[in-house]
Structures are given as C-alpha cells and as structure tokens.
Amino acid sequence: MQEYQPYQPPAYPVTFAVDYPDRPLNRLTTFFRLIVAIPIFIVLGSVAGGTWQWSYDEGEAAAAGAGGLLFFGPLLLIVFRQKYPRWWFDWNLELQRFANRVGTYVLLMNDRYPSTDDHQSVHLDYRYPEVRTELNRWLPLVKWLLAIPHYIVLFFLHIGLLVAVIVTWFAVLFTGRYPRGLFDYVEGVLRWQNRVTGYAVTLVTDQYPPFRLAP
C-alpha cells in the first residue's frame, strides 16, 4: 500500500534563508548596533546608490554613490532583444546578497560584521533565466503594477518587523539570545521582500510571488 505524501508546492525560484545563531550573541555590539553599522552602511551606499549631504560654516558639501540594482537596462533588453546580460544578472544577485547581509546585521540576526563578498550566514539565490523560454518579453512592463498587493502587505509586515527587532534588542541584551519565533518572522519578511524584488525589480522570474513567509 502506497504511503500518502502530502502535497508540496514547488519551490519559488528566489530562495532565501538565514542561519539561526544558536549561541550567545555579542551584547555590546548589539547595544551599539546602529553606530557600529555606520561604516558598512557607507560602503553599501557607495555601490547601491545614495547621496550624503552635510553643512559647515563656509557652505555645504555632498557626496554621491553610483550603482544600485539594475532595472531599466534588463527591462529594455528583455522587451526588445529577449536577453538578460549575464554580468547584469550577477551584479544584481551579488548586490542583493550584500544588502541582505547588511540588513540582517542591523536586524540583529547575526553579530558577525557583514562581509563584502563572503556569503556568511545569509543564503540568497536565484537561477539565471532562459529569457526566450522562461520570461514573457512584455510582462516586465507591468510587473511593478502586479506587485502592488505585495507592497501593501509588506508595509504592514515591516511594522511588525520593527516591533520584533525592538523586542529582540532587549531580549539579546538580557539573555544573549535571539528568540526563535521572532527570528523566523523577521527571516520570513525578508524572504517575502526578496521574492518581490526578484519578480518586480531584478526581473529574474515571471512566477508570481506567493503570499507567505515560509520557504
């Protein structure tokens, strides 16, 4: 007699996971996390795009960073040439990985300083698409519109994420541990966000993101 196997939906093309820190976390760097993270924020801003401006007695000065996730370039090539240059794909993937390493550090999910190249405890991946067979050439024009329901849900999920991180900050200071339930929630919100980014921004899949936190 064949054993019953519950239905398992296929895995979404964009996968994300963070290793749970099952150990005492550094309470000192947790207390000063936003201050300690300033140098890596500057590095991230220099490649992800951003502008800093400050004032002094003689006037003002500003500095800008170039880069960021590539959106319009891949969109135009998918629509008009049905291709996605591999180096553009690699840039988006590695930049998104780096941004997530910084994000998880700020969200207290790890106390090891974010690396600019090593994946550390953050695992984000998506497969390079076969554009002609896997991507609809016209869909990128409306993906931002189709993803609006996700933007609305993510807005409220991020409110919960903020509350979860504040509670976690106190928990780590007093116990040295990240509560597992809160960790799973924060990880789920980041997973959801990365799926939407892969669908509507980096355009690596046409499969609509699921409305769930779980893998």
Coordinates of N, CA and C in Angstrom, one line a residue:
M1 N 0.9 -1.2 0.0 CA 0.0 0.0 0.0 C 0.9 1.2 0.0
Q2 N 0.6 2.1 -0.9 CA 1.5 3.3 -1.1 C 1.2 4.3 0.0
E3 N 2.3 4.8 0.6 CA 2.1 5.7 1.7 C 1.7 7.1 1.2
Y4 N 0.8 7.7 1.9 CA 0.3 9.0 1.5 C 1.3 10.1 1.7
Q5 N 1.6 10.9 0.7 CA 2.5 12.0 0.7 C 1.8 13.3 0.6
P6 N 1.8 14.2 1.6 CA 1.1 15.5 1.4 C 1.7 16.3 0.3
Y7 N 0.8 17.1 -0.3 CA 1.2 17.9 -1.5 C 2.2 18.9 -1.0
Q8 N 3.3 19.1 -1.8 CA 4.3 20.1 -1.5 C 4.4 21.0 -2.7
P9 N 4.0 22.3 -2.5 CA 4.1 23.2 -3.7 C 5.6 23.3 -4.2
P10 N 5.8 23.6 -5.4 CA 7.1 23.7 -6.0 C 7.8 24.9 -5.3
A11 N 9.1 24.8 -5.1 CA 9.9 25.9 -4.5 C 9.8 27.1 -5.4
Y12 N 9.7 28.3 -4.8 CA 9.8 29.6 -5.6 C 11.2 29.8 -6.1
P13 N 11.4 30.3 -7.3 CA 12.7 30.5 -7.9 C 13.7 31.3 -7.1
V14 N 13.1 32.2 -6.3 CA 14.0 33.1 -5.4 C 14.0 32.4 -4.0
T15 N 15.1 32.0 -3.6 CA 15.2 31.3 -2.3 C 16.0 32.2 -1.3
F16 N 15.6 32.2 -0.1 CA 16.3 33.0 0.9 C 16.2 32.3 2.3
A17 N 17.3 32.3 3.0 CA 17.4 31.8 4.4 C 18.5 32.4 5.1
V18 N 18.4 32.4 6.4 CA 19.4 32.9 7.3 C 19.7 31.9 8.4
D19 N 20.9 31.6 8.6 CA 21.2 30.6 9.7 C 20.9 31.2 11.0
Y20 N 20.2 30.4 11.8 CA 19.8 30.9 13.2 C 21.0 30.8 14.1
P21 N 21.3 31.9 14.8 CA 22.5 31.9 15.7 C 22.2 31.2 17.0
D22 N 22.4 30.0 17.0 CA 22.1 29.2 18.2 C 23.2 29.2 19.2
R23 N 23.5 30.4 19.7 CA 24.6 30.7 20.6 C 24.4 32.0 21.2
P24 N 25.2 32.3 22.2 CA 25.1 33.7 22.8 C 25.6 34.7 21.8
L25 N 24.8 35.8 21.7 CA 25.2 36.9 20.8 C 26.0 38.0 21.6
N26 N 26.8 38.7 20.9 CA 27.6 39.8 21.5 C 26.6 40.9 21.9
R27 N 26.5 41.1 23.2 CA 25.6 42.1 23.8 C 26.1 43.5 23.6
L28 N 27.4 43.7 23.6 CA 28.0 45.1 23.4 C 27.7 45.6 22.0
T29 N 28.0 44.8 21.0 CA 27.8 45.3 19.6 C 26.3 45.3 19.3
T30 N 25.5 44.5 20.0 CA 24.0 44.6 19.9 C 23.5 46.0 20.4
F31 N 24.0 46.4 21.5 CA 23.6 47.6 22.1 C 23.9 48.8 21.2
F32 N 25.1 48.8 20.6 CA 25.5 49.9 19.7 C 25.4 49.6 18.2
R33 N 24.5 48.7 17.9 CA 24.4 48.1 16.5 C 24.3 49.2 15.4
L34 N 23.5 50.2 15.6 CA 23.3 51.2 14.6 C 24.5 52.0 14.4
I35 N 25.3 52.3 15.5 CA 26.5 53.0 15.4 C 27.6 52.2 14.7
V36 N 27.7 50.9 15.2 CA 28.7 50.0 14.7 C 28.5 49.8 13.2
A37 N 27.3 49.8 12.7 CA 27.0 49.5 11.3 C 27.2 50.7 10.4
I38 N 27.6 51.9 10.9 CA 27.7 53.0 10.0 C 28.8 52.8 8.9
P39 N 30.0 52.3 9.2 CA 30.9 52.1 8.1 C 30.4 51.2 7.0
I40 N 29.7 50.1 7.3 CA 29.3 49.2 6.3 C 28.1 49.8 5.5
F41 N 27.3 50.7 6.2 CA 26.3 51.5 5.5 C 26.9 52.4 4.4
I42 N 28.0 53.0 4.8 CA 28.7 53.9 3.8 C 29.2 53.1 2.6
V43 N 29.7 51.9 2.9 CA 30.2 51.0 1.8 C 29.1 50.6 0.9
L44 N 28.0 50.2 1.5 CA 26.8 49.7 0.8 C 26.2 50.9 -0.1
G45 N 26.2 52.1 0.5 CA 25.7 53.2 -0.2 C 26.5 53.6 -1.4
S46 N 27.8 53.3 -1.3 CA 28.7 53.6 -2.4 C 28.5 52.8 -3.6
V47 N 28.0 51.6 -3.4 CA 27.7 50.7 -4.6 C 26.2 50.5 -4.9
A48 N 25.4 50.8 -3.9 CA 23.9 50.7 -4.1 C 23.3 52.0 -4.5
G49 N 24.0 53.1 -4.5 CA 23.5 54.3 -4.9 C 23.0 55.1 -3.7
G50 N 23.3 56.4 -3.6 CA 22.8 57.2 -2.5 C 23.6 58.5 -2.5
T51 N 23.0 59.4 -1.7 CA 23.6 60.8 -1.6 C 23.7 61.2 -0.2
W52 N 24.9 61.7 0.2 CA 25.0 62.2 1.6 C 25.4 63.7 1.4
Q53 N 24.8 64.5 2.3 CA 25.0 65.9 2.3 C 25.2 66.4 3.7
W54 N 26.1 67.4 3.9 CA 26.3 67.9 5.2 C 26.6 69.4 5.1
S55 N 26.5 70.1 6.2 CA 26.7 71.6 6.1 C 27.8 72.0 7.1
Y56 N 28.5 73.1 6.8 CA 29.5 73.6 7.7 C 29.5 75.1 7.5
D57 N 30.3 75.8 8.3 CA 30.2 77.3 8.3 C 30.4 77.9 7.0
E58 N 31.2 77.4 6.1 CA 31.5 78.0 4.8 C 30.6 77.6 3.7
G59 N 29.7 76.6 4.0 CA 28.8 76.2 2.9 C 28.3 74.8 3.1
E60 N 28.1 74.1 2.0 CA 27.6 72.7 2.1 C 28.5 71.8 1.2
A61 N 28.4 70.6 1.5 CA 29.2 69.6 0.7 C 28.3 68.3 0.5
A62 N 28.5 67.6 -0.5 CA 27.7 66.4 -0.8 C 28.6 65.4 -1.5
A63 N 28.2 64.1 -1.2 CA 28.9 63.0 -1.9 C 27.8 62.1 -2.4
A64 N 28.1 61.5 -3.5 CA 27.1 60.6 -4.1 C 27.7 59.2 -4.4
G65 N 26.9 58.2 -4.3 CA 27.4 56.9 -4.7 C 26.7 56.4 -5.9
A66 N 27.4 55.7 -6.8 CA 26.8 55.3 -8.0 C 26.5 53.8 -7.9
G67 N 25.6 53.3 -8.8 CA 25.3 51.9 -8.8 C 23.8 51.6 -8.5
G68 N 23.6 50.6 -7.7 CA 22.2 50.2 -7.4 C 21.8 49.0 -8.3
L69 N 20.6 48.4 -7.9 CA 20.1 47.3 -8.7 C 19.7 47.8 -10.1
L70 N 20.1 47.0 -11.1 CA 19.8 47.3 -12.5 C 18.4 46.9 -12.8
F71 N 17.6 47.9 -13.2 CA 16.2 47.6 -13.6 C 15.9 47.9 -15.0
F72 N 16.1 49.2 -15.4 CA 15.7 49.6 -16.7 C 16.5 48.9 -17.8
G73 N 17.8 48.7 -17.6 CA 18.6 48.0 -18.6 C 18.1 46.6 -18.9
P74 N 17.9 45.8 -17.8 CA 17.4 44.4 -18.1 C 16.0 44.5 -18.7
L75 N 15.2 45.4 -18.2 CA 13.8 45.5 -18.8 C 13.8 45.8 -20.3
L76 N 14.7 46.8 -20.7 CA 14.7 47.1 -22.1 C 15.3 45.9 -23.0
L77 N 16.3 45.2 -22.4 CA 16.8 44.1 -23.2 C 15.9 42.9 -23.3
I78 N 15.1 42.7 -22.2 CA 14.1 41.6 -22.2 C 13.0 41.9 -23.2
V79 N 12.6 43.2 -23.2 CA 11.5 43.6 -24.1 C 11.9 43.6 -25.6
F80 N 13.0 44.2 -25.9 CA 13.4 44.4 -27.3 C 14.4 43.4 -27.8
R81 N 15.2 42.7 -27.0 CA 16.1 41.8 -27.5 C 15.9 40.3 -27.0
Q82 N 15.1 40.2 -26.0 CA 14.8 38.9 -25.3 C 16.2 38.3 -24.8
K83 N 16.9 39.1 -24.1 CA 18.1 38.7 -23.5 C 18.3 39.4 -22.1
Y84 N 19.1 38.8 -21.3 CA 19.5 39.3 -20.0 C 21.0 39.1 -19.8
P85 N 21.8 40.2 -20.1 CA 23.2 40.0 -20.0 C 23.6 39.4 -18.6
R86 N 24.5 38.4 -18.7 CA 24.8 37.6 -17.5 C 25.5 38.5 -16.5
W87 N 26.3 39.4 -16.9 CA 27.0 40.2 -15.9 C 26.1 41.2 -15.2
W88 N 25.0 41.6 -15.8 CA 24.0 42.4 -15.2 C 23.3 41.5 -14.1
F89 N 23.0 40.3 -14.5 CA 22.3 39.3 -13.6 C 23.2 39.1 -12.3
D90 N 24.5 38.9 -12.6 CA 25.5 38.6 -11.5 C 25.6 39.8 -10.6
W91 N 25.6 41.0 -11.2 CA 25.7 42.2 -10.4 C 24.5 42.4 -9.4
N92 N 23.3 42.2 -10.0 CA 22.1 42.3 -9.2 C 22.0 41.3 -8.1
L93 N 22.4 40.0 -8.4 CA 22.4 39.0 -7.4 C 23.4 39.3 -6.2
E94 N 24.6 39.6 -6.6 CA 25.6 39.9 -5.5 C 25.3 41.1 -4.7
L95 N 24.8 42.2 -5.4 CA 24.4 43.4 -4.7 C 23.3 43.1 -3.7
Q96 N 22.3 42.3 -4.2 CA 21.2 42.0 -3.3 C 21.7 41.1 -2.1
R97 N 22.6 40.2 -2.4 CA 23.1 39.4 -1.3 C 23.9 40.3 -0.3
F98 N 24.7 41.3 -0.7 CA 25.4 42.1 0.1 C 24.4 43.0 1.0
A99 N 23.4 43.5 0.3 CA 22.4 44.4 1.0 C 21.7 43.5 2.1
N100 N 21.4 42.3 1.8 CA 20.8 41.4 2.8 C 21.7 41.1 4.0
R101 N 23.0 40.9 3.7 CA 24.0 40.7 4.8 C 24.0 41.9 5.8
V102 N 24.0 43.1 5.2 CA 23.9 44.3 6.0 C 22.6 44.4 6.7
G103 N 21.5 44.1 6.0 CA 20.2 44.2 6.7 C 20.0 43.2 7.8
T104 N 20.5 42.0 7.7 CA 20.4 41.0 8.7 C 21.3 41.4 9.9
Y105 N 22.4 42.0 9.7 CA 23.3 42.5 10.8 C 22.5 43.6 11.6
V106 N 21.9 44.5 10.9 CA 21.2 45.6 11.5 C 20.0 45.1 12.3
L107 N 19.4 44.0 11.8 CA 18.2 43.4 12.4 C 18.6 42.4 13.5
L108 N 19.9 42.4 13.8 CA 20.4 41.6 15.0 C 20.4 40.1 14.7
M109 N 20.2 39.7 13.5 CA 20.2 38.3 13.2 C 21.6 37.6 13.2
N110 N 22.6 38.4 13.3 CA 23.9 37.9 13.3 C 24.8 39.0 14.0
D111 N 25.8 38.6 14.7 CA 26.7 39.6 15.3 C 28.1 39.6 14.6
R112 N 28.2 38.9 13.5 CA 29.5 38.9 12.7 C 29.3 40.0 11.7
Y113 N 30.3 40.9 11.6 CA 30.3 42.1 10.8 C 30.1 41.6 9.3
P114 N 29.2 42.3 8.6 CA 28.9 41.9 7.2 C 30.1 41.9 6.3
S115 N 30.3 40.9 5.5 CA 31.4 40.8 4.5 C 30.9 41.4 3.2
T116 N 31.9 41.9 2.5 CA 31.5 42.5 1.1 C 31.5 41.4 0.1
D117 N 32.0 40.2 0.4 CA 32.0 39.1 -0.6 C 31.6 37.8 -0.1
D118 N 32.0 37.4 1.1 CA 31.6 36.1 1.7 C 30.1 36.1 2.0
H119 N 29.5 35.0 1.8 CA 28.0 34.9 2.0 C 27.7 34.8 3.4
Q120 N 28.6 34.4 4.3 CA 28.4 34.3 5.7 C 27.1 33.4 6.0
S121 N 26.2 33.9 6.8 CA 25.0 33.1 7.3 C 23.8 33.4 6.4
V122 N 23.9 34.3 5.4 CA 22.8 34.7 4.6 C 22.8 34.0 3.3
H123 N 21.7 33.3 2.9 CA 21.7 32.5 1.7 C 20.6 33.0 0.8
L124 N 20.9 33.7 -0.2 CA 20.0 34.2 -1.2 C 20.4 33.7 -2.6
D125 N 19.5 33.1 -3.3 CA 19.9 32.6 -4.6 C 18.7 32.6 -5.6
Y126 N 19.0 32.8 -6.9 CA 18.0 32.6 -7.9 C 18.8 32.2 -9.2
R127 N 18.1 31.4 -10.0 CA 18.8 30.8 -11.2 C 18.8 31.8 -12.3
Y128 N 19.8 31.8 -13.1 CA 19.9 32.6 -14.3 C 18.8 32.1 -15.3
P129 N 17.9 33.0 -15.7 CA 16.8 32.6 -16.5 C 17.1 32.4 -18.0
E130 N 16.4 31.4 -18.6 CA 16.5 31.3 -20.1 C 15.4 32.3 -20.6
V131 N 15.8 33.4 -21.1 CA 14.9 34.5 -21.3 C 13.9 34.2 -22.4
R132 N 14.3 33.6 -23.5 CA 13.3 33.3 -24.6 C 12.3 32.3 -24.2
T133 N 12.6 31.4 -23.3 CA 11.6 30.3 -23.0 C 11.0 30.5 -21.6
E134 N 11.6 31.3 -20.7 CA 11.1 31.4 -19.4 C 10.5 32.8 -19.0
L135 N 10.8 33.8 -19.8 CA 10.4 35.2 -19.5 C 9.5 35.7 -20.6
N136 N 8.3 36.2 -20.2 CA 7.5 36.9 -21.2 C 8.1 38.3 -21.5
R137 N 8.3 38.6 -22.7 CA 9.0 39.8 -23.0 C 8.2 41.1 -22.7
W138 N 6.9 41.0 -22.6 CA 6.1 42.2 -22.3 C 5.8 42.3 -20.8
L139 N 5.9 41.2 -20.0 CA 5.5 41.3 -18.6 C 6.3 42.2 -17.8
P140 N 7.6 42.4 -18.0 CA 8.3 43.4 -17.2 C 7.7 44.8 -17.2
L141 N 6.9 45.1 -18.2 CA 6.3 46.5 -18.3 C 5.3 46.7 -17.2
V142 N 4.7 45.6 -16.7 CA 3.5 45.7 -15.8 C 3.8 45.0 -14.5
K143 N 5.0 44.4 -14.3 CA 5.2 43.7 -13.0 C 5.1 44.6 -11.8
W144 N 5.6 45.8 -12.0 CA 5.5 46.8 -10.8 C 4.1 47.0 -10.4
L145 N 3.2 47.0 -11.4 CA 1.7 47.1 -11.1 C 1.1 45.9 -10.5
L146 N 1.5 44.7 -11.0 CA 1.0 43.5 -10.5 C 1.5 43.2 -9.1
A147 N 2.6 43.8 -8.7 CA 3.2 43.6 -7.4 C 2.6 44.5 -6.3
I148 N 1.7 45.4 -6.7 CA 1.2 46.3 -5.7 C 0.6 45.6 -4.5
P149 N -0.2 44.5 -4.6 CA -0.7 43.9 -3.4 C 0.4 43.4 -2.4
H150 N 1.5 43.0 -3.0 CA 2.6 42.7 -2.1 C 3.2 43.9 -1.4
Y151 N 3.3 45.0 -2.1 CA 3.8 46.2 -1.4 C 2.9 46.6 -0.2
I152 N 1.6 46.4 -0.4 CA 0.7 46.8 0.7 C 0.9 45.8 1.9
V153 N 1.0 44.5 1.6 CA 1.2 43.6 2.7 C 2.5 43.8 3.3
L154 N 3.6 44.0 2.5 CA 4.9 44.2 3.1 C 5.0 45.5 4.0
F155 N 4.2 46.5 3.7 CA 4.2 47.7 4.5 C 3.8 47.3 6.0
F156 N 2.7 46.5 6.1 CA 2.3 46.1 7.4 C 3.2 45.0 8.1
L157 N 3.8 44.2 7.2 CA 4.7 43.2 7.8 C 6.0 43.9 8.3
H158 N 6.4 45.0 7.7 CA 7.6 45.7 8.2 C 7.3 46.5 9.5
I159 N 6.0 46.8 9.7 CA 5.7 47.4 11.0 C 5.9 46.3 12.1
G160 N 5.4 45.1 11.8 CA 5.6 44.0 12.7 C 7.1 43.7 12.9
L161 N 7.8 43.8 11.8 CA 9.3 43.6 11.9 C 10.0 44.5 12.8
L162 N 9.6 45.8 12.7 CA 10.2 46.8 13.6 C 9.9 46.5 15.1
V163 N 8.7 46.1 15.4 CA 8.4 45.7 16.7 C 9.2 44.5 17.2
A164 N 9.3 43.5 16.3 CA 10.0 42.3 16.6 C 11.5 42.6 16.9
V165 N 12.1 43.5 16.1 CA 13.5 43.8 16.3 C 13.7 44.6 17.6
I166 N 12.8 45.5 18.0 CA 12.9 46.2 19.3 C 12.8 45.2 20.4
V167 N 11.9 44.3 20.4 CA 11.7 43.3 21.4 C 13.0 42.4 21.5
T168 N 13.5 42.1 20.3 CA 14.7 41.2 20.2 C 15.9 42.0 20.8
W169 N 16.0 43.3 20.6 CA 17.1 44.1 21.1 C 17.2 43.9 22.6
F170 N 16.1 44.0 23.3 CA 16.0 43.9 24.7 C 16.3 42.4 25.1
A171 N 15.8 41.5 24.3 CA 16.0 40.1 24.7 C 17.4 39.7 24.6
V172 N 18.1 40.2 23.6 CA 19.6 39.9 23.4 C 20.4 40.5 24.6
L173 N 20.0 41.7 24.9 CA 20.8 42.4 26.0 C 20.6 41.7 27.3
F174 N 19.4 41.1 27.6 CA 19.2 40.4 28.9 C 19.5 39.0 28.8
T175 N 19.4 38.3 27.7 CA 19.5 36.8 27.7 C 20.7 36.4 26.7
G176 N 21.1 37.3 25.8 CA 22.1 36.9 24.9 C 21.6 36.1 23.7
R177 N 20.3 35.9 23.6 CA 19.7 35.0 22.6 C 18.7 35.8 21.8
Y178 N 18.5 35.4 20.5 CA 17.5 35.9 19.6 C 16.3 34.9 19.7
P179 N 15.2 35.4 20.2 CA 14.0 34.5 20.3 C 13.7 33.8 19.0
R180 N 13.6 32.5 19.0 CA 13.5 31.8 17.7 C 12.2 32.2 16.9
G181 N 11.1 32.4 17.6 CA 9.9 32.7 16.9 C 10.0 34.1 16.2
L182 N 10.6 35.0 16.9 CA 10.8 36.4 16.3 C 11.8 36.3 15.1
F183 N 12.8 35.4 15.3 CA 13.8 35.2 14.2 C 13.1 34.7 13.0
D184 N 12.3 33.7 13.1 CA 11.6 33.1 12.0 C 10.7 34.1 11.3
Y185 N 10.0 35.0 12.1 CA 9.2 36.0 11.5 C 10.0 37.0 10.7
V186 N 11.1 37.5 11.3 CA 11.9 38.5 10.5 C 12.5 37.9 9.3
E187 N 13.0 36.6 9.4 CA 13.5 35.9 8.2 C 12.4 35.8 7.1
G188 N 11.2 35.5 7.6 CA 10.1 35.4 6.6 C 9.8 36.7 5.9
V189 N 9.8 37.8 6.6 CA 9.6 39.1 6.0 C 10.6 39.4 4.9
L190 N 11.9 39.1 5.3 CA 13.0 39.3 4.3 C 12.8 38.4 3.1
R191 N 12.4 37.2 3.4 CA 12.2 36.2 2.3 C 11.2 36.7 1.3
W192 N 10.0 37.2 1.9 CA 8.9 37.8 1.1 C 9.4 38.9 0.3
Q193 N 10.2 39.8 0.9 CA 10.7 41.0 0.2 C 11.6 40.7 -0.9
N194 N 12.5 39.7 -0.7 CA 13.4 39.3 -1.7 C 12.7 38.6 -2.9
R195 N 11.7 37.9 -2.6 CA 10.9 37.3 -3.7 C 10.3 38.4 -4.6
V196 N 9.7 39.4 -4.0 CA 9.1 40.5 -4.7 C 10.1 41.3 -5.5
T197 N 11.3 41.5 -4.9 CA 12.4 42.1 -5.6 C 12.8 41.3 -6.8
G198 N 12.9 40.0 -6.7 CA 13.3 39.2 -7.8 C 12.3 39.2 -8.9
Y199 N 11.0 39.3 -8.5 CA 9.9 39.3 -9.5 C 9.8 40.7 -10.2
A200 N 9.7 41.8 -9.4 CA 9.4 43.1 -10.0 C 10.5 44.0 -10.2
V201 N 11.7 43.8 -9.6 CA 12.8 44.7 -9.8 C 14.0 44.1 -10.6
T202 N 14.5 42.9 -10.2 CA 15.6 42.3 -10.9 C 15.1 41.5 -12.1
L203 N 13.8 41.2 -12.1 CA 13.1 40.6 -13.2 C 13.6 39.2 -13.6
V204 N 14.0 38.4 -12.6 CA 14.6 37.1 -12.9 C 13.6 36.0 -13.0
T205 N 12.3 36.2 -12.7 CA 11.3 35.2 -12.9 C 9.9 35.8 -13.2
D206 N 9.1 35.1 -13.9 CA 7.7 35.5 -14.2 C 6.8 34.9 -13.2
Q207 N 7.2 34.0 -12.3 CA 6.4 33.3 -11.4 C 6.0 34.3 -10.3
Y208 N 4.6 34.5 -10.1 CA 4.2 35.4 -9.2 C 4.5 35.0 -7.7
P209 N 5.0 35.9 -6.9 CA 5.5 35.6 -5.6 C 4.3 35.1 -4.7
P210 N 4.5 34.1 -3.9 CA 3.4 33.6 -3.0 C 3.2 34.5 -1.8
F211 N 2.0 34.5 -1.3 CA 1.7 35.4 -0.1 C 2.0 34.5 1.1
R212 N 3.2 34.3 1.4 CA 3.6 33.5 2.6 C 5.0 33.8 3.1
L213 N 5.2 33.6 4.4 CA 6.5 33.9 5.0 C 7.5 32.7 4.8
A214 N 6.9 31.5 4.8 CA 7.6 30.2 4.8 C 8.4 30.0 3.5
P215 N 9.4 29.2 3.5 CA 10.1 28.8 2.3 C 9.2 28.2 1.2

